[in-house]
Amino acid sequence: YDHDKRIAAFGFGAMLPGQKAASHCFALNGDPANVEVDGVQGLLDAYANCITNLKLYGPTNFAEVIAHSRMLAKEQHRQHYHVLLILT
């Protein structure tokens, strides 16, 4: 959450439409090219839309989400704080 009030949001532990294997890191808004949503309400809306279009699947593996989040943080060329919040 920063000055533009956008949040990078990822889902994990689900079978996405058209896939036969579980995904452990996917864009919650369905757009892998732009994973950010508009604020907390955008996060809630993306989750509500997403949960109706996939099948939850376990076991849950956080490694991909952690690795992807780390990569996004490393891409910043300025010094920033990054917080990874995982809700299960």
PDB file of C-alpha atoms in Angstrom, residues 3-83:
ATOM      1  CA  HIS A   3       1.102   6.665  -2.370  1.00  0.00           C
ATOM      2  CA  ASP A   4      -1.123   5.426  -5.218  1.00  0.00           C
ATOM      3  CA  LYS A   5      -3.060   3.186  -2.786  1.00  0.00           C
ATOM      4  CA  ARG A   6      -2.537   0.116  -4.967  1.00  0.00           C
ATOM      5  CA  ILE A   7      -1.815  -3.330  -3.522  1.00  0.00           C
ATOM      6  CA  ALA A   8      -0.137  -6.261  -5.275  1.00  0.00           C
ATOM      7  CA  ALA A   9      -2.437  -9.207  -4.543  1.00  0.00           C
ATOM      8  CA  PHE A  10      -1.760 -12.890  -5.141  1.00  0.00           C
ATOM      9  CA  GLY A  11      -3.727 -16.051  -4.591  1.00  0.00           C
ATOM     10  CA  PHE A  12      -2.344 -19.494  -3.835  1.00  0.00           C
ATOM     11  CA  GLY A  13      -3.455 -23.096  -3.435  1.00  0.00           C
ATOM     12  CA  ALA A  14      -6.126 -23.302  -6.124  1.00  0.00           C
ATOM     13  CA  MET A  15      -6.901 -24.842  -9.471  1.00  0.00           C
ATOM     14  CA  LEU A  16      -7.581 -22.058 -11.941  1.00  0.00           C
ATOM     15  CA  PRO A  17     -10.117 -22.457 -14.756  1.00  0.00           C
ATOM     16  CA  GLY A  18      -8.673 -24.539 -17.577  1.00  0.00           C
ATOM     17  CA  GLN A  19      -5.756 -25.853 -15.512  1.00  0.00           C
ATOM     18  CA  LYS A  20      -5.286 -29.401 -14.279  1.00  0.00           C
ATOM     19  CA  ALA A  21      -2.699 -28.625 -11.600  1.00  0.00           C
ATOM     20  CA  ALA A  22      -2.819 -26.444  -8.522  1.00  0.00           C
ATOM     21  CA  SER A  23      -1.320 -22.977  -8.754  1.00  0.00           C
ATOM     22  CA  HIS A  24       0.581 -21.696  -5.743  1.00  0.00           C
ATOM     23  CA  CYS A  25       1.000 -18.120  -7.010  1.00  0.00           C
ATOM     24  CA  PHE A  26      -1.447 -16.302  -9.269  1.00  0.00           C
ATOM     25  CA  ALA A  27      -2.730 -12.768  -9.714  1.00  0.00           C
ATOM     26  CA  LEU A  28      -5.805 -12.420  -7.540  1.00  0.00           C
ATOM     27  CA  ASN A  29      -7.358 -10.037 -10.076  1.00  0.00           C
ATOM     28  CA  GLY A  30      -6.730 -12.486 -12.939  1.00  0.00           C
ATOM     29  CA  ASP A  31      -4.250 -10.167 -14.698  1.00  0.00           C
ATOM     30  CA  PRO A  32      -0.690 -11.508 -14.364  1.00  0.00           C
ATOM     31  CA  ALA A  33       0.667  -8.448 -16.219  1.00  0.00           C
ATOM     32  CA  ASN A  34      -0.776  -6.071 -13.594  1.00  0.00           C
ATOM     33  CA  VAL A  35      -1.259  -7.726 -10.201  1.00  0.00           C
ATOM     34  CA  GLU A  36      -2.164  -4.545  -8.307  1.00  0.00           C
ATOM     35  CA  VAL A  37      -5.667  -3.709  -7.122  1.00  0.00           C
ATOM     36  CA  ASP A  38      -7.106  -0.387  -5.932  1.00  0.00           C
ATOM     37  CA  GLY A  39      -6.871  -0.295  -2.146  1.00  0.00           C
ATOM     38  CA  VAL A  40      -8.508  -2.552   0.394  1.00  0.00           C
ATOM     39  CA  GLN A  41     -11.881  -2.511  -1.377  1.00  0.00           C
ATOM     40  CA  GLY A  42     -10.193  -3.561  -4.624  1.00  0.00           C
ATOM     41  CA  LEU A  43      -8.533  -6.405  -2.726  1.00  0.00           C
ATOM     42  CA  LEU A  44     -11.858  -7.574  -1.298  1.00  0.00           C
ATOM     43  CA  ASP A  45     -13.546  -7.298  -4.699  1.00  0.00           C
ATOM     44  CA  ALA A  46     -10.764  -9.245  -6.435  1.00  0.00           C
ATOM     45  CA  TYR A  47     -10.991 -11.988  -3.808  1.00  0.00           C
ATOM     46  CA  ALA A  48     -14.798 -12.212  -4.059  1.00  0.00           C
ATOM     47  CA  ASN A  49     -14.606 -12.481  -7.854  1.00  0.00           C
ATOM     48  CA  CYS A  50     -11.697 -14.901  -7.823  1.00  0.00           C
ATOM     49  CA  ILE A  51     -13.118 -17.327  -5.263  1.00  0.00           C
ATOM     50  CA  THR A  52     -16.150 -18.024  -7.471  1.00  0.00           C
ATOM     51  CA  ASN A  53     -13.994 -18.931 -10.492  1.00  0.00           C
ATOM     52  CA  LEU A  54     -11.550 -21.442  -9.040  1.00  0.00           C
ATOM     53  CA  LYS A  55     -11.354 -24.569  -6.942  1.00  0.00           C
ATOM     54  CA  LEU A  56      -9.411 -24.401  -3.685  1.00  0.00           C
ATOM     55  CA  TYR A  57      -6.752 -27.072  -3.640  1.00  0.00           C
ATOM     56  CA  GLY A  58      -4.162 -28.272  -1.162  1.00  0.00           C
ATOM     57  CA  PRO A  59      -1.763 -28.770   0.264  1.00  0.00           C
ATOM     58  CA  THR A  60      -0.907 -25.093   0.359  1.00  0.00           C
ATOM     59  CA  ASN A  61       2.638 -24.138  -0.569  1.00  0.00           C
ATOM     60  CA  PHE A  62       3.705 -20.545   0.174  1.00  0.00           C
ATOM     61  CA  ALA A  63       7.158 -20.835  -1.420  1.00  0.00           C
ATOM     62  CA  GLU A  64       6.093 -19.465  -4.829  1.00  0.00           C
ATOM     63  CA  VAL A  65       4.262 -16.469  -3.342  1.00  0.00           C
ATOM     64  CA  ILE A  66       7.231 -15.668  -1.108  1.00  0.00           C
ATOM     65  CA  ALA A  67       9.694 -16.000  -4.006  1.00  0.00           C
ATOM     66  CA  HIS A  68       7.561 -13.847  -6.318  1.00  0.00           C
ATOM     67  CA  SER A  69       7.091 -11.189  -3.648  1.00  0.00           C
ATOM     68  CA  ARG A  70      10.833 -11.161  -3.015  1.00  0.00           C
ATOM     69  CA  MET A  71      11.482 -10.705  -6.742  1.00  0.00           C
ATOM     70  CA  LEU A  72       9.065  -7.744  -6.900  1.00  0.00           C
ATOM     71  CA  ALA A  73      10.767  -6.137  -3.915  1.00  0.00           C
ATOM     72  CA  LYS A  74      14.224  -6.615  -5.451  1.00  0.00           C
ATOM     73  CA  GLU A  75      13.078  -4.946  -8.695  1.00  0.00           C
ATOM     74  CA  GLN A  76      12.640  -1.665  -6.825  1.00  0.00           C
ATOM     75  CA  HIS A  77      15.636   0.525  -7.539  1.00  0.00           C
ATOM     76  CA  ARG A  78      14.843   2.794  -4.609  1.00  0.00           C
ATOM     77  CA  GLN A  79      14.864   1.896  -0.973  1.00  0.00           C
ATOM     78  CA  HIS A  80      11.349   0.877   0.065  1.00  0.00           C
ATOM     79  CA  TYR A  81       9.769  -1.214   2.742  1.00  0.00           C
ATOM     80  CA  HIS A  82       7.766  -4.221   1.616  1.00  0.00           C
ATOM     81  CA  VAL A  83       5.352  -6.186   3.757  1.00  0.00           C
TER      82      VAL A  83
END
